[in-house]
């Protein structure tokens, strides 16, 4: 089995982000947490992932500060997983992946899920990258620079 290389010391913020949440199970766990899933058995049932794999991913997300465990809302003996502020900051990432998938992963007319505004029931506007002045930016309008 190939050993995973840690990117936690990389100079690139994308690499460090992937170190924390870059495997597909972790992103699906975060997606489900945004959808209100809180308990281990709910994650396991919804994702169909092996319990040992789920346990490892949940531990890693808690260690990374993306999720935290809290007492069960119903007062039961179990702990629940909730997104931290750091985890909630992943919302635009999940929306961007969803919108990319809606555009590129389905044939026209093929059934799929859709994220909508709870208040209006309407689909979300496409995410756009904008300058601090509000202008829409394309990849060719940006450049990576080193800081510090």
Short mmCIF file of N, CA and C in Angstrom, two decimals:
data_model
loop_
_atom_site.label_atom_id
_atom_site.label_comp_id
_atom_site.label_asym_id
_atom_site.label_seq_id
_atom_site.Cartn_x
_atom_site.Cartn_y
_atom_site.Cartn_z
N UNK A 1 0.84 -1.17 0.00
CA UNK A 1 0.00 0.00 0.00
C UNK A 1 0.89 1.25 0.00
N UNK A 2 0.55 2.22 -0.80
CA UNK A 2 1.33 3.44 -0.89
C UNK A 2 1.06 4.29 0.34
N UNK A 3 2.10 4.76 0.97
CA UNK A 3 1.96 5.60 2.15
C UNK A 3 1.67 7.03 1.72
N UNK A 4 0.71 7.65 2.37
CA UNK A 4 0.30 9.01 2.06
C UNK A 4 1.36 9.99 2.56
N UNK A 5 1.71 10.95 1.71
CA UNK A 5 2.67 11.98 2.07
C UNK A 5 1.94 13.13 2.74
N UNK A 6 2.43 13.59 3.87
CA UNK A 6 1.82 14.73 4.55
C UNK A 6 2.22 16.02 3.86
N UNK A 7 1.25 16.89 3.70
CA UNK A 7 1.47 18.19 3.07
C UNK A 7 1.34 19.31 4.09
N UNK A 8 1.37 18.98 5.39
CA UNK A 8 1.10 19.99 6.41
C UNK A 8 2.19 21.04 6.57
N UNK A 9 3.31 20.86 5.90
CA UNK A 9 4.38 21.87 5.94
C UNK A 9 4.58 22.55 4.59
N UNK A 10 3.74 22.24 3.63
CA UNK A 10 3.87 22.82 2.29
C UNK A 10 3.63 24.33 2.33
N UNK A 11 4.27 25.06 1.43
CA UNK A 11 4.07 26.51 1.34
C UNK A 11 2.76 26.86 0.65
N UNK A 12 2.18 25.93 -0.05
CA UNK A 12 0.96 26.17 -0.83
C UNK A 12 -0.28 25.94 0.03
N UNK A 13 -1.17 26.94 0.13
CA UNK A 13 -2.40 26.76 0.91
C UNK A 13 -3.31 25.67 0.36
N UNK A 14 -3.29 25.42 -0.94
CA UNK A 14 -4.11 24.34 -1.51
C UNK A 14 -3.59 23.00 -0.99
N UNK A 15 -2.28 22.82 -0.99
CA UNK A 15 -1.69 21.57 -0.50
C UNK A 15 -2.02 21.35 0.97
N UNK A 16 -1.89 22.39 1.78
CA UNK A 16 -2.19 22.23 3.21
C UNK A 16 -3.67 21.94 3.43
N UNK A 17 -4.53 22.55 2.64
CA UNK A 17 -5.97 22.29 2.75
C UNK A 17 -6.25 20.83 2.42
N UNK A 18 -5.63 20.33 1.35
CA UNK A 18 -5.83 18.94 0.97
C UNK A 18 -5.32 17.99 2.04
N UNK A 19 -4.29 18.40 2.75
CA UNK A 19 -3.78 17.57 3.83
C UNK A 19 -4.85 17.35 4.90
N UNK A 20 -5.68 18.37 5.14
CA UNK A 20 -6.71 18.28 6.17
C UNK A 20 -7.99 17.63 5.67
N UNK A 21 -8.44 17.95 4.45
CA UNK A 21 -9.76 17.52 4.00
C UNK A 21 -9.76 16.96 2.59
N UNK A 22 -8.62 16.56 2.07
CA UNK A 22 -8.50 16.24 0.66
C UNK A 22 -8.96 14.88 0.20
N UNK A 23 -9.21 13.94 1.10
CA UNK A 23 -9.69 12.66 0.58
C UNK A 23 -11.20 12.71 0.40
N UNK A 24 -11.70 11.90 -0.49
CA UNK A 24 -13.11 12.02 -0.87
C UNK A 24 -14.05 11.70 0.26
N UNK A 25 -13.71 10.75 1.15
CA UNK A 25 -14.60 10.45 2.28
C UNK A 25 -14.74 11.66 3.18
N UNK A 26 -13.65 12.36 3.43
CA UNK A 26 -13.72 13.53 4.30
C UNK A 26 -14.62 14.61 3.72
N UNK A 27 -14.51 14.86 2.43
CA UNK A 27 -15.37 15.87 1.81
C UNK A 27 -16.83 15.44 1.83
N UNK A 28 -17.10 14.17 1.67
CA UNK A 28 -18.48 13.69 1.72
C UNK A 28 -19.03 13.76 3.14
N UNK A 29 -18.18 13.53 4.14
CA UNK A 29 -18.60 13.70 5.54
C UNK A 29 -18.95 15.16 5.79
N UNK A 30 -18.11 16.08 5.32
CA UNK A 30 -18.38 17.51 5.49
C UNK A 30 -19.67 17.88 4.77
N UNK A 31 -19.86 17.38 3.55
CA UNK A 31 -21.10 17.63 2.81
C UNK A 31 -22.30 17.19 3.63
N UNK A 32 -22.23 15.98 4.19
CA UNK A 32 -23.35 15.47 4.97
C UNK A 32 -23.57 16.27 6.25
N UNK A 33 -22.50 16.74 6.85
CA UNK A 33 -22.63 17.58 8.04
C UNK A 33 -23.38 18.87 7.71
N UNK A 34 -23.10 19.45 6.54
CA UNK A 34 -23.86 20.62 6.10
C UNK A 34 -25.34 20.28 5.90
N UNK A 35 -25.62 19.04 5.55
CA UNK A 35 -27.00 18.60 5.34
C UNK A 35 -27.68 18.18 6.64
N UNK A 36 -26.99 18.33 7.77
CA UNK A 36 -27.60 18.06 9.06
C UNK A 36 -27.28 16.73 9.69
N UNK A 37 -26.44 15.93 9.06
CA UNK A 37 -26.06 14.65 9.65
C UNK A 37 -25.13 14.94 10.83
N UNK A 38 -25.37 14.25 11.96
CA UNK A 38 -24.61 14.52 13.17
C UNK A 38 -24.08 13.26 13.86
N UNK A 39 -24.71 12.13 13.65
CA UNK A 39 -24.34 10.92 14.38
C UNK A 39 -23.57 9.94 13.51
N UNK A 40 -22.68 9.21 14.17
CA UNK A 40 -21.84 8.23 13.48
C UNK A 40 -22.68 7.31 12.60
N UNK A 41 -23.74 6.73 13.18
CA UNK A 41 -24.53 5.76 12.41
C UNK A 41 -25.24 6.42 11.22
N UNK A 42 -25.58 7.71 11.32
CA UNK A 42 -26.19 8.42 10.20
C UNK A 42 -25.17 8.61 9.07
N UNK A 43 -23.94 8.99 9.44
CA UNK A 43 -22.89 9.12 8.43
C UNK A 43 -22.65 7.76 7.77
N UNK A 44 -22.55 6.72 8.58
CA UNK A 44 -22.24 5.39 8.07
C UNK A 44 -23.34 4.89 7.13
N UNK A 45 -24.58 5.07 7.54
CA UNK A 45 -25.72 4.62 6.73
C UNK A 45 -25.79 5.40 5.41
N UNK A 46 -25.60 6.72 5.48
CA UNK A 46 -25.71 7.56 4.29
C UNK A 46 -24.58 7.36 3.30
N UNK A 47 -23.39 7.16 3.82
CA UNK A 47 -22.21 7.05 2.95
C UNK A 47 -21.91 5.61 2.55
N UNK A 48 -22.33 4.65 3.36
CA UNK A 48 -22.03 3.26 3.06
C UNK A 48 -20.56 2.92 3.23
N UNK A 49 -19.85 3.71 4.00
CA UNK A 49 -18.42 3.51 4.23
C UNK A 49 -18.23 2.54 5.40
N UNK A 50 -17.15 1.79 5.36
CA UNK A 50 -16.83 0.87 6.45
C UNK A 50 -16.66 1.65 7.75
N UNK A 51 -17.07 1.06 8.85
CA UNK A 51 -17.04 1.74 10.14
C UNK A 51 -15.62 2.16 10.53
N UNK A 52 -14.63 1.32 10.27
CA UNK A 52 -13.26 1.68 10.63
C UNK A 52 -12.76 2.85 9.81
N UNK A 53 -13.14 2.91 8.53
CA UNK A 53 -12.76 4.03 7.66
C UNK A 53 -13.44 5.31 8.13
N UNK A 54 -14.72 5.23 8.43
CA UNK A 54 -15.47 6.39 8.90
C UNK A 54 -14.90 6.89 10.21
N UNK A 55 -14.62 5.99 11.12
CA UNK A 55 -14.06 6.36 12.41
C UNK A 55 -12.74 7.11 12.24
N UNK A 56 -11.89 6.60 11.36
CA UNK A 56 -10.60 7.25 11.11
C UNK A 56 -10.78 8.64 10.50
N UNK A 57 -11.70 8.77 9.56
CA UNK A 57 -11.94 10.07 8.91
C UNK A 57 -12.54 11.07 9.89
N UNK A 58 -13.48 10.62 10.70
CA UNK A 58 -14.08 11.53 11.70
C UNK A 58 -13.02 11.99 12.70
N UNK A 59 -12.17 11.07 13.16
CA UNK A 59 -11.09 11.44 14.08
C UNK A 59 -10.17 12.49 13.45
N UNK A 60 -9.84 12.27 12.17
CA UNK A 60 -8.95 13.21 11.48
C UNK A 60 -9.61 14.58 11.33
N UNK A 61 -10.89 14.61 11.02
CA UNK A 61 -11.59 15.89 10.86
C UNK A 61 -11.72 16.61 12.20
N UNK A 62 -11.89 15.87 13.28
CA UNK A 62 -11.91 16.48 14.61
C UNK A 62 -10.51 17.01 14.95
N UNK A 63 -9.48 16.22 14.68
CA UNK A 63 -8.11 16.65 14.95
C UNK A 63 -7.73 17.88 14.15
N UNK A 64 -8.27 18.00 12.93
CA UNK A 64 -7.98 19.15 12.07
C UNK A 64 -8.82 20.37 12.45
N UNK A 65 -9.76 20.20 13.38
CA UNK A 65 -10.59 21.32 13.80
C UNK A 65 -11.74 21.63 12.85
N UNK A 66 -12.06 20.69 11.97
CA UNK A 66 -13.17 20.87 11.02
C UNK A 66 -14.50 20.47 11.67
N UNK A 67 -14.47 19.42 12.48
CA UNK A 67 -15.62 18.96 13.25
C UNK A 67 -15.25 18.96 14.72
N UNK A 68 -16.28 19.01 15.56
CA UNK A 68 -16.07 18.78 16.98
C UNK A 68 -17.17 17.85 17.47
N UNK A 69 -16.92 17.17 18.57
CA UNK A 69 -17.95 16.32 19.14
C UNK A 69 -18.63 17.08 20.27
N UNK A 70 -19.93 16.89 20.35
CA UNK A 70 -20.75 17.55 21.37
C UNK A 70 -21.70 16.51 21.94
N UNK A 71 -22.25 16.77 23.13
CA UNK A 71 -23.25 15.84 23.66
C UNK A 71 -24.45 15.75 22.71
N UNK A 72 -25.07 14.60 22.67
CA UNK A 72 -26.23 14.40 21.80
C UNK A 72 -27.32 15.42 22.12
N UNK A 73 -27.93 15.97 21.09
CA UNK A 73 -28.97 16.99 21.25
C UNK A 73 -30.18 16.45 22.02
N UNK A 74 -30.41 15.15 21.92
CA UNK A 74 -31.57 14.58 22.60
C UNK A 74 -31.25 14.12 24.03
N UNK A 75 -30.05 14.44 24.51
CA UNK A 75 -29.66 14.05 25.86
C UNK A 75 -29.21 12.61 25.99
N UNK A 76 -29.14 11.90 24.87
CA UNK A 76 -28.72 10.50 24.89
C UNK A 76 -27.25 10.35 25.25
N UNK A 77 -26.80 9.11 25.36
CA UNK A 77 -25.43 8.86 25.78
C UNK A 77 -24.38 9.05 24.68
N UNK A 78 -24.81 9.26 23.46
CA UNK A 78 -23.88 9.34 22.34
C UNK A 78 -23.36 10.76 22.15
N UNK A 79 -22.27 10.86 21.43
CA UNK A 79 -21.72 12.15 21.02
C UNK A 79 -22.15 12.40 19.58
N UNK A 80 -22.24 13.66 19.22
CA UNK A 80 -22.57 14.02 17.86
C UNK A 80 -21.44 14.86 17.28
N UNK A 81 -21.35 14.85 15.97
CA UNK A 81 -20.34 15.61 15.24
C UNK A 81 -20.98 16.85 14.64
N UNK A 82 -20.40 18.00 14.91
CA UNK A 82 -20.90 19.25 14.34
C UNK A 82 -19.74 20.02 13.73
N UNK A 83 -20.05 20.78 12.71
CA UNK A 83 -19.03 21.61 12.07
C UNK A 83 -18.61 22.73 13.00
N UNK A 84 -17.32 22.98 13.04
CA UNK A 84 -16.78 24.13 13.75
C UNK A 84 -16.85 25.34 12.80
N UNK A 85 -16.43 26.50 13.28
CA UNK A 85 -16.35 27.67 12.39
C UNK A 85 -15.42 27.36 11.22
N UNK A 86 -14.32 26.67 11.50
CA UNK A 86 -13.39 26.28 10.44
C UNK A 86 -14.08 25.35 9.44
N UNK A 87 -14.88 24.42 9.92
CA UNK A 87 -15.62 23.53 9.05
C UNK A 87 -16.68 24.26 8.24
N UNK A 88 -17.40 25.19 8.87
CA UNK A 88 -18.42 25.97 8.15
C UNK A 88 -17.80 26.82 7.05
N UNK A 89 -16.54 27.20 7.22
CA UNK A 89 -15.84 27.95 6.17
C UNK A 89 -15.62 27.13 4.91
N UNK A 90 -15.86 25.82 4.98
CA UNK A 90 -15.75 24.96 3.80
C UNK A 90 -17.01 25.02 2.93
N UNK A 91 -18.04 25.72 3.36
CA UNK A 91 -19.29 25.77 2.59
C UNK A 91 -19.05 26.21 1.13
N UNK A 92 -18.31 27.28 0.87
CA UNK A 92 -18.08 27.65 -0.54
C UNK A 92 -17.34 26.57 -1.33
N UNK A 93 -16.49 25.81 -0.67
CA UNK A 93 -15.76 24.73 -1.34
C UNK A 93 -16.74 23.64 -1.77
N UNK A 94 -17.63 23.26 -0.86
CA UNK A 94 -18.62 22.23 -1.16
C UNK A 94 -19.57 22.71 -2.26
N UNK A 95 -19.99 23.98 -2.18
CA UNK A 95 -20.88 24.53 -3.22
C UNK A 95 -20.17 24.56 -4.56
N UNK A 96 -18.89 24.96 -4.57
CA UNK A 96 -18.13 24.98 -5.83
C UNK A 96 -18.01 23.58 -6.43
N UNK A 97 -17.72 22.58 -5.61
CA UNK A 97 -17.64 21.20 -6.11
C UNK A 97 -18.99 20.74 -6.63
N UNK A 98 -20.04 21.07 -5.92
CA UNK A 98 -21.39 20.70 -6.34
C UNK A 98 -21.72 21.34 -7.69
N UNK A 99 -21.47 22.63 -7.83
CA UNK A 99 -21.78 23.32 -9.07
C UNK A 99 -20.93 22.80 -10.23
N UNK A 100 -19.68 22.51 -9.97
CA UNK A 100 -18.83 21.92 -11.01
C UNK A 100 -19.41 20.57 -11.44
N UNK A 101 -19.79 19.75 -10.45
CA UNK A 101 -20.35 18.44 -10.76
C UNK A 101 -21.66 18.53 -11.51
N UNK A 102 -22.52 19.49 -11.14
CA UNK A 102 -23.78 19.67 -11.86
C UNK A 102 -23.54 20.00 -13.33
N UNK A 103 -22.49 20.77 -13.59
CA UNK A 103 -22.17 21.17 -14.96
C UNK A 103 -21.48 20.07 -15.75
N UNK A 104 -20.58 19.34 -15.11
CA UNK A 104 -19.69 18.44 -15.87
C UNK A 104 -19.87 16.95 -15.61
N UNK A 105 -20.71 16.55 -14.66
CA UNK A 105 -20.79 15.13 -14.31
C UNK A 105 -22.10 14.45 -14.65
N UNK A 106 -23.02 15.17 -15.26
CA UNK A 106 -24.32 14.60 -15.59
C UNK A 106 -24.65 14.89 -17.05
N UNK A 107 -25.34 13.96 -17.67
CA UNK A 107 -25.83 14.22 -19.03
C UNK A 107 -27.07 15.09 -18.94
N UNK A 108 -27.37 15.84 -19.98
CA UNK A 108 -28.57 16.69 -19.95
C UNK A 108 -29.82 15.87 -19.60
N UNK A 109 -30.58 16.37 -18.63
CA UNK A 109 -31.80 15.70 -18.21
C UNK A 109 -31.62 14.60 -17.19
N UNK A 110 -30.37 14.23 -16.90
CA UNK A 110 -30.12 13.18 -15.91
C UNK A 110 -30.45 13.69 -14.51
N UNK A 111 -31.14 12.87 -13.73
CA UNK A 111 -31.53 13.25 -12.38
C UNK A 111 -30.30 13.43 -11.48
N UNK A 112 -30.34 14.45 -10.66
CA UNK A 112 -29.30 14.67 -9.65
C UNK A 112 -29.86 15.58 -8.57
N UNK A 113 -29.14 15.68 -7.46
CA UNK A 113 -29.57 16.57 -6.39
C UNK A 113 -29.18 18.00 -6.74
N UNK A 114 -29.85 18.93 -6.08
CA UNK A 114 -29.58 20.35 -6.34
C UNK A 114 -29.68 21.10 -5.02
N UNK A 115 -28.77 22.00 -4.79
CA UNK A 115 -28.78 22.84 -3.60
C UNK A 115 -29.59 24.09 -3.93
N UNK A 116 -30.60 24.38 -3.09
CA UNK A 116 -31.46 25.53 -3.35
C UNK A 116 -31.51 26.42 -2.11
N UNK A 117 -31.89 27.65 -2.33
CA UNK A 117 -32.11 28.62 -1.25
C UNK A 117 -33.33 28.16 -0.44
N UNK A 118 -33.15 27.94 0.85
CA UNK A 118 -34.23 27.45 1.71
C UNK A 118 -35.43 28.40 1.69
N UNK A 119 -35.18 29.71 1.65
CA UNK A 119 -36.26 30.70 1.71
C UNK A 119 -37.08 30.77 0.43
N UNK A 120 -36.43 30.59 -0.73
CA UNK A 120 -37.13 30.77 -2.01
C UNK A 120 -37.34 29.48 -2.78
N UNK A 121 -36.56 28.44 -2.45
CA UNK A 121 -36.64 27.19 -3.20
C UNK A 121 -35.95 27.26 -4.56
N UNK A 122 -35.28 28.37 -4.83
CA UNK A 122 -34.63 28.57 -6.12
C UNK A 122 -33.16 28.13 -6.06
N UNK A 123 -32.62 27.66 -7.19
CA UNK A 123 -31.20 27.28 -7.23
C UNK A 123 -30.30 28.46 -6.90
N UNK A 124 -29.14 28.14 -6.36
CA UNK A 124 -28.16 29.18 -6.04
C UNK A 124 -27.55 29.74 -7.31
N UNK A 125 -27.14 31.00 -7.26
CA UNK A 125 -26.37 31.58 -8.37
C UNK A 125 -25.02 30.88 -8.42
N UNK A 126 -24.41 30.84 -9.59
CA UNK A 126 -23.08 30.26 -9.73
C UNK A 126 -22.09 31.07 -8.90
N UNK A 127 -21.19 30.37 -8.24
CA UNK A 127 -20.12 31.06 -7.52
C UNK A 127 -19.21 31.76 -8.52
N UNK A 128 -18.74 32.91 -8.16
CA UNK A 128 -17.80 33.64 -9.00
C UNK A 128 -16.66 34.13 -8.14
N UNK A 129 -15.49 34.20 -8.72
CA UNK A 129 -14.32 34.78 -8.06
C UNK A 129 -14.27 36.24 -8.45
N UNK A 130 -14.18 37.09 -7.46
CA UNK A 130 -14.21 38.54 -7.71
C UNK A 130 -13.01 39.22 -7.06
N UNK A 131 -12.59 40.31 -7.68
CA UNK A 131 -11.52 41.13 -7.10
C UNK A 131 -12.08 41.88 -5.90
N UNK A 132 -11.20 42.50 -5.12
CA UNK A 132 -11.71 43.27 -3.99
C UNK A 132 -12.55 44.46 -4.45
N UNK A 133 -12.44 44.84 -5.71
CA UNK A 133 -13.28 45.89 -6.27
C UNK A 133 -14.58 45.39 -6.86
N UNK A 134 -14.78 44.07 -6.88
CA UNK A 134 -16.04 43.50 -7.35
C UNK A 134 -16.03 42.96 -8.76
N UNK A 135 -14.94 43.14 -9.50
CA UNK A 135 -14.88 42.65 -10.89
C UNK A 135 -14.72 41.12 -10.90
N UNK A 136 -15.43 40.46 -11.82
CA UNK A 136 -15.27 39.02 -11.98
C UNK A 136 -13.88 38.71 -12.52
N UNK A 137 -13.25 37.68 -11.97
CA UNK A 137 -11.90 37.30 -12.37
C UNK A 137 -11.89 35.90 -12.96
N UNK A 138 -11.12 35.70 -14.02
CA UNK A 138 -10.87 34.41 -14.62
C UNK A 138 -9.46 33.95 -14.19
N UNK A 139 -9.12 32.68 -14.40
CA UNK A 139 -7.79 32.22 -14.00
C UNK A 139 -6.66 33.08 -14.55
N UNK A 140 -6.78 33.51 -15.79
CA UNK A 140 -5.72 34.33 -16.40
C UNK A 140 -5.60 35.73 -15.78
N UNK A 141 -6.56 36.11 -14.95
CA UNK A 141 -6.52 37.41 -14.28
C UNK A 141 -5.85 37.34 -12.92
N UNK A 142 -5.36 36.16 -12.53
CA UNK A 142 -4.76 36.00 -11.20
C UNK A 142 -3.34 35.47 -11.32
N UNK A 143 -2.56 35.65 -10.26
CA UNK A 143 -1.20 35.14 -10.18
C UNK A 143 -0.91 34.81 -8.72
N UNK A 144 -0.14 33.78 -8.48
CA UNK A 144 0.26 33.39 -7.13
C UNK A 144 1.53 34.14 -6.75
N UNK A 145 1.52 34.75 -5.59
CA UNK A 145 2.72 35.44 -5.09
C UNK A 145 3.03 34.89 -3.70
N UNK A 146 4.27 34.88 -3.34
CA UNK A 146 4.71 34.43 -2.01
C UNK A 146 4.55 35.57 -1.02
N UNK A 147 4.17 35.22 0.21
CA UNK A 147 4.05 36.20 1.28
C UNK A 147 5.08 35.88 2.36
N UNK A 148 5.26 36.82 3.24
CA UNK A 148 6.11 36.60 4.41
C UNK A 148 7.55 36.51 4.16
#
